[in-house]
Coordinates of C-alpha atoms in Angstrom, one line a residue:
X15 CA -47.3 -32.4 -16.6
X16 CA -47.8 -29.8 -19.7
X17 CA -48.8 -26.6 -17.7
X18 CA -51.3 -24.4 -20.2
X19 CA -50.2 -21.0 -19.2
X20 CA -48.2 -18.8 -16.6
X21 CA -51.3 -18.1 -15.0
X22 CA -51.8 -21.7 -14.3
X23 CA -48.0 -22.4 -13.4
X24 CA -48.0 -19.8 -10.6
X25 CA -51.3 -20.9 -9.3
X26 CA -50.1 -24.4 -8.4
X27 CA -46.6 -23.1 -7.7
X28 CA -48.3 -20.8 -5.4
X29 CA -50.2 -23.8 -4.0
X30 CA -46.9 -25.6 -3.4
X31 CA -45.4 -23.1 -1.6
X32 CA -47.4 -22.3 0.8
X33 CA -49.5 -25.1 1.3
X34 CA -53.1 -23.8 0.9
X35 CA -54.7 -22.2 -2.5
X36 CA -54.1 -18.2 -1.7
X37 CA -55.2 -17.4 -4.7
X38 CA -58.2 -18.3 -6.1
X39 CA -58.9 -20.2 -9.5
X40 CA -59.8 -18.0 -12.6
X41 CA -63.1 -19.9 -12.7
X42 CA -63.5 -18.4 -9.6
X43 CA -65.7 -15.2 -8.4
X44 CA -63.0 -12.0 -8.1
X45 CA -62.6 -11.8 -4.4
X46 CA -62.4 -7.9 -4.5
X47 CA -58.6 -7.2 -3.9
X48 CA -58.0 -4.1 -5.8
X49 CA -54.4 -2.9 -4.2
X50 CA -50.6 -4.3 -4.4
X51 CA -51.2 -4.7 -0.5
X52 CA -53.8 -7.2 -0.4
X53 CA -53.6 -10.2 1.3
X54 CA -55.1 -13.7 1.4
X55 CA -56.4 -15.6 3.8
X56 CA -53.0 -16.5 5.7
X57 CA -51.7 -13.2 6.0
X58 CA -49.5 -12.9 3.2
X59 CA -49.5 -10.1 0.6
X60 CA -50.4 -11.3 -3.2
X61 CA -48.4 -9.2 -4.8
X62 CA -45.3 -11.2 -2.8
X63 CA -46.7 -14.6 -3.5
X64 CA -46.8 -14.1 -7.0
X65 CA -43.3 -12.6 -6.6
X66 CA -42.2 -15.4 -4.4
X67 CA -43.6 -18.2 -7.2
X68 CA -42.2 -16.7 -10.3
X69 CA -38.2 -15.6 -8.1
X70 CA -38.3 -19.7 -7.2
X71 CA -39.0 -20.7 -10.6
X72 CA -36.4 -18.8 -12.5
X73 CA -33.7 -20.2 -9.6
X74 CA -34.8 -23.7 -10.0
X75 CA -34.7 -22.9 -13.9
X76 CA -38.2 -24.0 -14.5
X77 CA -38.8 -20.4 -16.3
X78 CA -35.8 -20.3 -18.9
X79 CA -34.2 -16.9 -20.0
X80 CA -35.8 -15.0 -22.7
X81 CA -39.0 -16.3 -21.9
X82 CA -41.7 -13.8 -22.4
X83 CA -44.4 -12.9 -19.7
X84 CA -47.7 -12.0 -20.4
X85 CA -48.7 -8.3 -19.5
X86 CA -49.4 -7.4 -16.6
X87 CA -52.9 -6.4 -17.5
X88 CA -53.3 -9.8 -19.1
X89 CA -52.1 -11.9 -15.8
X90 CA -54.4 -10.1 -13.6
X91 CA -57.0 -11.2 -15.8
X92 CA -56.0 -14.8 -15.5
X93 CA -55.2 -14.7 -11.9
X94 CA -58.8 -12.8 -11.0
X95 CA -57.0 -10.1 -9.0
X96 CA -55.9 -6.4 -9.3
X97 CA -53.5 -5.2 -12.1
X98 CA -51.2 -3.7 -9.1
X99 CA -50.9 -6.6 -6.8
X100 CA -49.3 -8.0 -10.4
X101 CA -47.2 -4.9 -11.4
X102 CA -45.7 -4.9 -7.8
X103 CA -44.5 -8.1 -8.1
X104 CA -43.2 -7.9 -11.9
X105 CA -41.2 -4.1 -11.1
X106 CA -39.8 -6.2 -7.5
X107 CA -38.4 -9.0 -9.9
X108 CA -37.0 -6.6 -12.4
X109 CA -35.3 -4.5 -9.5
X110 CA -33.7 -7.4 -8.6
X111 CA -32.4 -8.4 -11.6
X112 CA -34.9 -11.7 -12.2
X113 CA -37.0 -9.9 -15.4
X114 CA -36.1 -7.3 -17.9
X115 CA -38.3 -5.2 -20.2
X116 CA -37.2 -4.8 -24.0
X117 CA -38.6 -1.4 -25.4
X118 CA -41.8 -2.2 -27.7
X119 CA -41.3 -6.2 -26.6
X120 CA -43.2 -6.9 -23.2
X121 CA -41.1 -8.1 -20.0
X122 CA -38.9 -11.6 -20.3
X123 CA -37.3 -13.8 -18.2
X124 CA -33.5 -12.2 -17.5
X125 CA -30.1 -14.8 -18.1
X126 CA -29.0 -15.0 -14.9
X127 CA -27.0 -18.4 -15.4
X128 CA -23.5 -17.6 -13.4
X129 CA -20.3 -17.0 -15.4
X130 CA -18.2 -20.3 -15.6
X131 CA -15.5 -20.3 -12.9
X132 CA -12.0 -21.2 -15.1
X133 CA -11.0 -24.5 -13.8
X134 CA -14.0 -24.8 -11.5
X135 CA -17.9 -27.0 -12.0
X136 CA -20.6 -25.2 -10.7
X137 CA -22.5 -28.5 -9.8
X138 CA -23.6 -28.9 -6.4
X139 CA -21.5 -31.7 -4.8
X140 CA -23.4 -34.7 -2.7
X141 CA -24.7 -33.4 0.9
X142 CA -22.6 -36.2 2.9
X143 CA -22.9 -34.4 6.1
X144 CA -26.3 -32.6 7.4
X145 CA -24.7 -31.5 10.2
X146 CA -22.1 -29.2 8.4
X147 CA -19.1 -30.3 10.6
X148 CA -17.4 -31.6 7.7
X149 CA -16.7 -27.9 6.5
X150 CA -15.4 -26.9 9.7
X151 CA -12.0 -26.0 10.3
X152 CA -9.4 -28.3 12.9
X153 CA -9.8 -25.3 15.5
X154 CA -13.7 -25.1 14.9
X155 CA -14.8 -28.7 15.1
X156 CA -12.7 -29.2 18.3
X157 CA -14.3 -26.1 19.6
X158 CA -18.0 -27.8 19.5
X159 CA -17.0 -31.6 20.1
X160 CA -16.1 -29.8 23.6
X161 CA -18.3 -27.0 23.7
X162 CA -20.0 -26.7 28.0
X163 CA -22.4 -24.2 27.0
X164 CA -25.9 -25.3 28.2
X165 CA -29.3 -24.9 27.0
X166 CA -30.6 -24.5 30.5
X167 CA -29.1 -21.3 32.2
X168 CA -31.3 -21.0 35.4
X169 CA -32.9 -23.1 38.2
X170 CA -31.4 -25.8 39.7
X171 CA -28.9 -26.8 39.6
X172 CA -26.9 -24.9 37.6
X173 CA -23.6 -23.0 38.3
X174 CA -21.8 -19.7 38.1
X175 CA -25.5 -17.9 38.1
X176 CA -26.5 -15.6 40.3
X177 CA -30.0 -15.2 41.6
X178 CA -30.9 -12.3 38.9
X179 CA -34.7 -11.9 40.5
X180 CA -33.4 -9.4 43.7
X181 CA -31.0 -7.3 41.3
X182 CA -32.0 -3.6 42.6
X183 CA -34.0 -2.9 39.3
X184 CA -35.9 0.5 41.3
X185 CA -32.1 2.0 41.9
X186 CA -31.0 0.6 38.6
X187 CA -34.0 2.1 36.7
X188 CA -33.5 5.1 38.4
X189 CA -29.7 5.8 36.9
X190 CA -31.1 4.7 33.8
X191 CA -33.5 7.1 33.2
X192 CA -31.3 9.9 34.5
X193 CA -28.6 9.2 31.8
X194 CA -31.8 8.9 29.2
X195 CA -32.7 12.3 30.0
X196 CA -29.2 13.8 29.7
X197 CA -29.3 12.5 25.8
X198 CA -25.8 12.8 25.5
X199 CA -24.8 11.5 22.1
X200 CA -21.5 10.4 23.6
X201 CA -23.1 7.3 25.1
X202 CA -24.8 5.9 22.1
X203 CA -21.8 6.3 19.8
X204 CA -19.1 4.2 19.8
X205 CA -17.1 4.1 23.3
X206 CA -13.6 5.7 23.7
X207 CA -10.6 3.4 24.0
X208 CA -10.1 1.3 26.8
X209 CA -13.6 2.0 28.0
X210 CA -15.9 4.7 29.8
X211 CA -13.9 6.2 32.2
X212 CA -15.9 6.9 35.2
X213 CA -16.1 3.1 35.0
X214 CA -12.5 2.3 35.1
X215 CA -11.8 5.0 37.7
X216 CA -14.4 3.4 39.7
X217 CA -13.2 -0.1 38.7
X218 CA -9.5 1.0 39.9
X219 CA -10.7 2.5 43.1
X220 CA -13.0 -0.8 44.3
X221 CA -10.1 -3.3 43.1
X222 CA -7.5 -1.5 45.3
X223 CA -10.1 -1.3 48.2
X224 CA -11.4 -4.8 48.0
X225 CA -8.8 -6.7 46.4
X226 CA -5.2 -4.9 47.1
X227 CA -4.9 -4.8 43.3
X228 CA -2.4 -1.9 42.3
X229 CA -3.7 -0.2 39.6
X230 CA -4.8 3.5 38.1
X231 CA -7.9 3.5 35.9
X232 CA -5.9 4.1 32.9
X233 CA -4.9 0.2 33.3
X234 CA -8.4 -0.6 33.8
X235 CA -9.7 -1.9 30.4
X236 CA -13.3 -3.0 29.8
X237 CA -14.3 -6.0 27.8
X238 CA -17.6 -8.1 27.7
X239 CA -16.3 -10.4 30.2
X240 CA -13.8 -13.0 30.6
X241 CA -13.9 -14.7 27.4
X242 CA -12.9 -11.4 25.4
X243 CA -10.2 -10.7 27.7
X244 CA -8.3 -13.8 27.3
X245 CA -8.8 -13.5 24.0
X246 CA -7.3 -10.1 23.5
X247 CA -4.3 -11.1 25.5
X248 CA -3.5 -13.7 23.6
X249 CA -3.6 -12.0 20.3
X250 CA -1.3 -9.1 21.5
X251 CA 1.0 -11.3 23.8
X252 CA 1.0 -14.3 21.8
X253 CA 1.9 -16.4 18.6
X254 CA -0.2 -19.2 17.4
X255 CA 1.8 -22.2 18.5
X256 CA 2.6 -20.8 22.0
X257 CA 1.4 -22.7 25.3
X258 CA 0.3 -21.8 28.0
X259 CA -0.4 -23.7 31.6
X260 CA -3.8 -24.3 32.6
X261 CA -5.1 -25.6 36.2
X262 CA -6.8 -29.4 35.6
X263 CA -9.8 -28.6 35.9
X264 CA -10.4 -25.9 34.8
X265 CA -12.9 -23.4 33.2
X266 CA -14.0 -25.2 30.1
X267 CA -14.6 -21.6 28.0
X268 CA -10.8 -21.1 29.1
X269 CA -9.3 -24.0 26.8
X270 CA -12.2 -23.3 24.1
X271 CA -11.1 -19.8 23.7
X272 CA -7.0 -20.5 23.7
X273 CA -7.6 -23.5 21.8
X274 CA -8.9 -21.2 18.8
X275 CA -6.3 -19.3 18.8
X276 CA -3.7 -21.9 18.4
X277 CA -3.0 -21.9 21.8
X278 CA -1.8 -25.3 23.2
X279 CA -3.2 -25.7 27.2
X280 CA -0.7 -28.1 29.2
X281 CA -2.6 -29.3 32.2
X282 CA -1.2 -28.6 35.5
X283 CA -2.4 -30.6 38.3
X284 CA -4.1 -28.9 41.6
X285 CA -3.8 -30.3 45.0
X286 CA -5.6 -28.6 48.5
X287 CA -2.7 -25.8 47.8
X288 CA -3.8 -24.7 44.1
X289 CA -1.4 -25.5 40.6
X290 CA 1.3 -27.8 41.6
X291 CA 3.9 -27.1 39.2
X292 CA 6.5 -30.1 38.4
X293 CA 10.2 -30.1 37.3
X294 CA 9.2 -31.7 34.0
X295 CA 6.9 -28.3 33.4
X296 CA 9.4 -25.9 34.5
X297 CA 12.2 -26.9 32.1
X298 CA 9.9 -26.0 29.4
X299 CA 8.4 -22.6 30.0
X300 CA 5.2 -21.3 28.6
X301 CA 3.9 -18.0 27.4
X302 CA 0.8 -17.9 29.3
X303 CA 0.0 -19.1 33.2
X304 CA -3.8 -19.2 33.4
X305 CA -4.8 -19.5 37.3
X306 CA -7.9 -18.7 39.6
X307 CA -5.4 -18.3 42.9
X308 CA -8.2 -16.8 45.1
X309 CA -11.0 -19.1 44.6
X310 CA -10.0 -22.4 42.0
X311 CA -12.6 -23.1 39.4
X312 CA -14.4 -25.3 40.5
X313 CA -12.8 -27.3 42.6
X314 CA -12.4 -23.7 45.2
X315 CA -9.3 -24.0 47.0
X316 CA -6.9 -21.3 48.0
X317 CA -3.6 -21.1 46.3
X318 CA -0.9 -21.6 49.7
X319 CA 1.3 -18.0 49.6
X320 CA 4.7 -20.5 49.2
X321 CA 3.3 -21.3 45.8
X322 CA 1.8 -17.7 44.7
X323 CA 5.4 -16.9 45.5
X324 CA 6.8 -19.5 43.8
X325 CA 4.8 -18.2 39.9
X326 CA 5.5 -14.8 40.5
X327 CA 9.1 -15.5 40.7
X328 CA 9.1 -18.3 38.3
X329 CA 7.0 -15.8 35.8
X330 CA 9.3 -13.2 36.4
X331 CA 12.6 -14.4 35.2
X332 CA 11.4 -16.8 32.2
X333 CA 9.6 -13.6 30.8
X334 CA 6.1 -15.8 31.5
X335 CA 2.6 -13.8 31.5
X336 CA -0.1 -14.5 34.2
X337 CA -3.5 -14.7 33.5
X338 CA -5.0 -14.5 36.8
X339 CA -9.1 -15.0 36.5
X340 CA -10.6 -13.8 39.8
X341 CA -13.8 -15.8 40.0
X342 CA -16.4 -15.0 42.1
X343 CA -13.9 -13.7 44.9
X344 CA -16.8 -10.9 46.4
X345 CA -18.6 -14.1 47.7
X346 CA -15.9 -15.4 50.2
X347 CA -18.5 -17.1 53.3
X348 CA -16.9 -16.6 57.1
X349 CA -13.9 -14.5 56.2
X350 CA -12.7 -11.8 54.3
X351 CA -12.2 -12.1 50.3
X352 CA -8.6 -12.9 49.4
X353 CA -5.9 -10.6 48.0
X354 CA -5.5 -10.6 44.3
X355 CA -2.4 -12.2 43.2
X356 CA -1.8 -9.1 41.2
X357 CA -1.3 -7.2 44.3
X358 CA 2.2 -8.9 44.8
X359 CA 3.6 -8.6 41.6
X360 CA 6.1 -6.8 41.7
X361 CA 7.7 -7.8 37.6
X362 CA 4.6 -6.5 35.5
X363 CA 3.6 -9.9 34.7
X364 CA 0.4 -10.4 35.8
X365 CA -2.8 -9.2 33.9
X366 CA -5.9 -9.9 36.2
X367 CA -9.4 -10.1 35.0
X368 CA -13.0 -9.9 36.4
X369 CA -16.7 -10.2 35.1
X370 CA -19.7 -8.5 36.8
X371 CA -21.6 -11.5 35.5
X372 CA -21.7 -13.0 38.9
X373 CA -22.0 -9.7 40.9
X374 CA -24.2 -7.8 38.3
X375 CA -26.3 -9.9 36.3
X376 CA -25.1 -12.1 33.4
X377 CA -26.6 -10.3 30.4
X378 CA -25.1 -6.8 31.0
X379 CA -21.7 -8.2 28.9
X380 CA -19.5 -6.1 30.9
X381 CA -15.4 -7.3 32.0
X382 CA -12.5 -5.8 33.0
X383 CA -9.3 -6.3 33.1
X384 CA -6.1 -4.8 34.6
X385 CA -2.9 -4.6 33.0
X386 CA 0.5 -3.4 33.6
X387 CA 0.9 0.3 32.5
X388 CA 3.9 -0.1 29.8
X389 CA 0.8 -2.3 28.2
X390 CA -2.2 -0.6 29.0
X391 CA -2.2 2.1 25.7
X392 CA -1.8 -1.0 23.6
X393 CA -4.5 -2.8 25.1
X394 CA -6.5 -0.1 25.0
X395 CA -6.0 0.3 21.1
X396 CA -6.2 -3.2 20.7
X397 CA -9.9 -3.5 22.5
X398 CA -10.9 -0.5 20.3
X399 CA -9.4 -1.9 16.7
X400 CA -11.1 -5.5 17.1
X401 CA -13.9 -5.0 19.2
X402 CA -14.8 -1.3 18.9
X403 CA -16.2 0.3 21.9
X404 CA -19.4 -1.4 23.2
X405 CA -22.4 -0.9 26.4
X406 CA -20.9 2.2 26.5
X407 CA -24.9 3.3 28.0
X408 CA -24.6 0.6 30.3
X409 CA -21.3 1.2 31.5
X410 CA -22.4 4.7 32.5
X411 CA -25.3 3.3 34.0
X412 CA -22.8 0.9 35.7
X413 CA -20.1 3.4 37.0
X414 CA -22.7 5.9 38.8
X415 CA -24.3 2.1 40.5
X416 CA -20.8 1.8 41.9
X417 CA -19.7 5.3 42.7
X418 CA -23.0 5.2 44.4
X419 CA -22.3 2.8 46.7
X420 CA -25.1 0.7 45.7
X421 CA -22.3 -2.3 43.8
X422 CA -21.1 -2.7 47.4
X423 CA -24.6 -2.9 49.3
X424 CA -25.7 -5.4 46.9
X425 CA -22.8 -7.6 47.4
X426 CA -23.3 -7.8 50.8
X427 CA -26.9 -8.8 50.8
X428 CA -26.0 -11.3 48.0
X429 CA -23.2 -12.7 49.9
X430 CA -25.7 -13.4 53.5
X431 CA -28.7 -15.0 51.0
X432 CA -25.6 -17.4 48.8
X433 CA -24.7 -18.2 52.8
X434 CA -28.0 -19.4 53.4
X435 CA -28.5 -20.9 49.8
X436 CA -25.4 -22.6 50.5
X437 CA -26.4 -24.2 53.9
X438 CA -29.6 -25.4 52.8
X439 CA -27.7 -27.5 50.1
X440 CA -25.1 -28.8 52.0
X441 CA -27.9 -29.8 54.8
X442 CA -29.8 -31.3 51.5
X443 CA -26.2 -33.3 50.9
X444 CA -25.6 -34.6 54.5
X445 CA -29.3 -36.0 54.9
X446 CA -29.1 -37.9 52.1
X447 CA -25.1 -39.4 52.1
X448 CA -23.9 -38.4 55.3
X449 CA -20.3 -38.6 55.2
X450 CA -19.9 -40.6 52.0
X451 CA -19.5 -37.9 49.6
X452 CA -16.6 -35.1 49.5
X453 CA -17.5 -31.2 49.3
X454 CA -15.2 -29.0 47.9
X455 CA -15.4 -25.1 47.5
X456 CA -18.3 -24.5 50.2
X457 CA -16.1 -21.4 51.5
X458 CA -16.6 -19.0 48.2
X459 CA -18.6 -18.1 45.1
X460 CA -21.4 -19.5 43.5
X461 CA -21.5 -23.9 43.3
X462 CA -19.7 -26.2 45.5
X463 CA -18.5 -29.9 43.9
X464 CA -19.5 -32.7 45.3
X465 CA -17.1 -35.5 44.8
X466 CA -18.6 -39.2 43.7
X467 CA -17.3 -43.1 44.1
X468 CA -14.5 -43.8 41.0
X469 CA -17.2 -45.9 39.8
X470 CA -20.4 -43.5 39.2
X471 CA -20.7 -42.4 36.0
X472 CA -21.2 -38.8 36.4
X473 CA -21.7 -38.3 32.9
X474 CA -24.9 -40.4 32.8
X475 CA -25.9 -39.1 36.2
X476 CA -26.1 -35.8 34.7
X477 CA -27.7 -36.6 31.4
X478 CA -30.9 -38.2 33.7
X479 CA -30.7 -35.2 35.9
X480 CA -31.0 -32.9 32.7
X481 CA -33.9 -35.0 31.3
X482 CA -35.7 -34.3 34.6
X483 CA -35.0 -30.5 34.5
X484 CA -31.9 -30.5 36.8
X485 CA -28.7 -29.1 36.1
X486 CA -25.8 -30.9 37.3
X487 CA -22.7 -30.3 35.7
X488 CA -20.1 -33.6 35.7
X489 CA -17.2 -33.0 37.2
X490 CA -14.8 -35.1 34.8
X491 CA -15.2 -33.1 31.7
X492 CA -13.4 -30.1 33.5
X493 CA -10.3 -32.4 33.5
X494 CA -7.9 -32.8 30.5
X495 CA -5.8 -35.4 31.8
X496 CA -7.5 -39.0 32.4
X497 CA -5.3 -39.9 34.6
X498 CA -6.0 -36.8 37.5
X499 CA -9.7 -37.1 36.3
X500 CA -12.4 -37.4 39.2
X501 CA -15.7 -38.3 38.8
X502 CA -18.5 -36.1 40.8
X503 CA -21.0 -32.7 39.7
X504 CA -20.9 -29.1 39.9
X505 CA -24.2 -27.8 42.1
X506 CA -25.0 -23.8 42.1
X507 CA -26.9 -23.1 44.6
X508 CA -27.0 -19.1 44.2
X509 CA -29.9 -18.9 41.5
X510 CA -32.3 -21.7 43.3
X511 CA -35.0 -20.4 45.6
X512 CA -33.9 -21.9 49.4
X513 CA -37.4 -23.4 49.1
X514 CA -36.3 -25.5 46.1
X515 CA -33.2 -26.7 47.4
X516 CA -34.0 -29.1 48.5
X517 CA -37.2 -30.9 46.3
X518 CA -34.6 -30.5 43.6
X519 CA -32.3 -32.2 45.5
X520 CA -34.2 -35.2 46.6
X521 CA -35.0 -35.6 42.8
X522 CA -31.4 -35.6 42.0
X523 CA -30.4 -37.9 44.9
X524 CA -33.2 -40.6 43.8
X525 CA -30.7 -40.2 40.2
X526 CA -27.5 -40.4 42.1
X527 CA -28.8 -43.8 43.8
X528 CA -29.8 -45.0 40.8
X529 CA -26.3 -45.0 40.1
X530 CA -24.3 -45.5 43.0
X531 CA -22.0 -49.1 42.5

């Protein structure tokens, strides 16, 4: 179609883009817009429609170079609207680089056709893939095919939450607007190496209290939680091509996170005693050990002390370094939490981490991690170099909570209501299969697993469950090797109301049924 002017073009361009006539036709009345600020009926500024219309036809190359604009005086005209709604948009373009102005000439369309790249076409190949997977790397495209993140991160039934509704907001509030007050430039800037120290000193002093962990705060280095301390350890302790031993199952963000970094996992079995290790794995040593001795994820035994004996030594003279991931061991139902393996090494080769995602609440993005001290001014450095200090306000916040005593109070009043959480669901459980189902991991932290027939497919189960608003995670994908695979779900019970428990669980045993061969 043989457009009569530049008026007319940017009217229906206009029109096309954003669906409704903004601007009205010259035949029209003048709406009284007299400023580079007024606006049409859907909210959005003149001056950047006719801005917006004129930028997209110069990329699409429907306005060639060296094509002369009218005046702005003489636009307006056309257009029935205010001179400076029109020079607004005409200086934005020229800014920009879109127009250019030629002394005595008027204004033109600018060449803005990209230099020729030697050897290369600048023809946009064939979209083959919408999803953009293709353009991923090996590392990247296995990451996603086995990403476990969920949409769903509360309610029932999912997992590793904790019930974020009865966090002490009053006390926490309170610290919070102390620090505010102080306005201490130091804790909006960028955080010193290795973390806020009143954090790690209180760190150090609740890990050797609580969890016989042997450590100063100077080996205390804070991270935003689990994820970034396995990755910093394996960039300063490891080479890409490296292995290292993972428990199957195991945390899936564990083998996303060394699997990106060119990390090989080798899946080592668990029995009631924790990682079995076999002769064919010994002979072949790896550079990490990643384990959850106190409380195993997610299955929840305890690893037996024959065996925590057995890695330390084994660790110790193959040079080998242990990852030890302390999950959830503050909520430990009937007895005592466990002693950190860390607390019997007596080689420097164990670097333990912990999260206050579980204790705290999930979106405060605050780890730690303890290290051995020949290590701990590298680390520090290292945090600082590829992270730069972060939540340095929060981990102020976070170190007077604890110093306080108020990290310990709320523990304990978590750990009686997951008790009680956890009864309810087990009671749900028994009422429904009796003794035909297994439970695993009913004596610590946040979910239990609840074991299913060989020939339920947990996988679908837990697709219909999601479809009706329930989270039940499917036991088999935490498994790398088929043939140790069992089927069954992950239940958290810690961020469900006790009087949800068990509706949601009635709904998700009518699904389980449904299933059942």
């Amino acid at each position: 179609m043989r457009i009569a002017s530049l008026s007319e073009f940017l009217l229906i361009r206009i029109e096309r883009l954003l669906d409704s006539t903004l601007v009205k036709p010259r035949n029209t009345p003048k709406s009284g817009l007299s400023s580079g600020s007024s606006t049409s009926s859907a909210g959005a500024p003149l001056n950047r429609q006719i801005y917006q219309a004129i930028r997209e036809a110069i990329l699409a190359q429907l306005l060639p170079s060296g094509l002369q604009l009218p005046s702005s005086r003489d636009l307006a005209r056309e257009l029935a609207i205010s001179r400076n709604t029109v020079t607004y948009a005409y200086e934005q373009l020229i800014a920009e680089g879109y127009l250019e102005t030629r002394a005595g000439s008027g204004t033109f369309i600018a060449d803005t056709t990209p230099n020729q790249i030697p050897g290369g076409r600048l023809n946009k190949p064939p979209l083959t893939d919408p999803s953009g997977q293709s353009e991923l790397s090996a590392h990247g495209a296995q990451l996603i095919q086995q990403a476990g993140v969920s949409d769903l991160q509360w309610g029932a039934f999912m997992p590793g939450v904790p019930d974020v509704t009865l966090f002490p907001n009053k006390i926490w509030s309170r610290l919070q607007n102390k620090h505010w007050r102080r306005s201490r430039a130091d804790l909006l800037t960028y955080g010193e190496a290795g973390g806020y120290m009143p954090l790690r000193e209180a760190i150090a002093e609740y890990l050797r209290i609580a969890r016989s962990v042997n450590c100063h705060a100077n080996q205390v280095i804070i991270t935003t939680g689990i994820h970034q301390s396995l990755d910093i350890v394996v960039k300063l302790l490891g080479e890409h091509g490296d292995s290292a031993w993972v428990e199957d199952p195991c945390y899936w963000g564990t083998r996303s996170v060394l699997n990106s970094l060119g990390i090989k996992p080798v899946a080592i079995p668990v029995d009631t005693e924790g990682m079995r290790m076999r002769l064919a794995n010994l002979r072949q040593p790896p550079r990490f050990i990643c384990t959850t001795p106190s409380h195993q994820y997610p299955l929840g035994m305890v690893m037996s002390l024959s065996r925590r004996r057995a890695l330390l030594e084994y660790a110790a003279s193959r040079k080998v370094w242990i990852i030890e991931d302390d999950y959830d061991s503050e909520f430990r139902y009937g007895s005592r939490p466990l002693a950190a393996l860390q607390g019997m090494d007596t080689h420097d080769r164990v670097l333990y981490m912990g999260t206050f995602s579980k204790t705290m609440f999930p979106s405060m993005r605050i780890g730690f991690m303890v290290v051995p001290e020949s290590l701990a001014g590298a680390f520090a450095t290292g945090v600082s170099e590829l992270y730069r200090g972060s939540q340095v306000f929060m981990q102020a916040i976070m170190a007077d909570f604890m110093t306080e005593g108020h990290f310990t109070s709320h523990i304990r009043r978590m750990r009686m209501l997951y008790a009680e959480r956890l009864q309810l669901l087990q009671d749900a459980i028994a009422h429904h299969f009796g003794d035909r189902i297994t439970l695993t991991g009913g004596e610590a932290g946040l979910h239990l697993a609840m074991g299913l027939p060989p020939q339920c497919d947990d996988l679908a189960i837990s697709r219909v469950a999601r479809e009706a608003g329930i989270v039940a995670r499917p036991l088999s994908r935490y498994y790398m090797d088929p043939a140790f695979s069992q089927k069954g779900l992950l239940l958290g019970y810690a961020c469900v109301p006790s009087e949800q428990i068990r509706p949601a669980f009635d709904k998700l045993a009518t699904i389980i049924k449904a299933h059942w061969k």
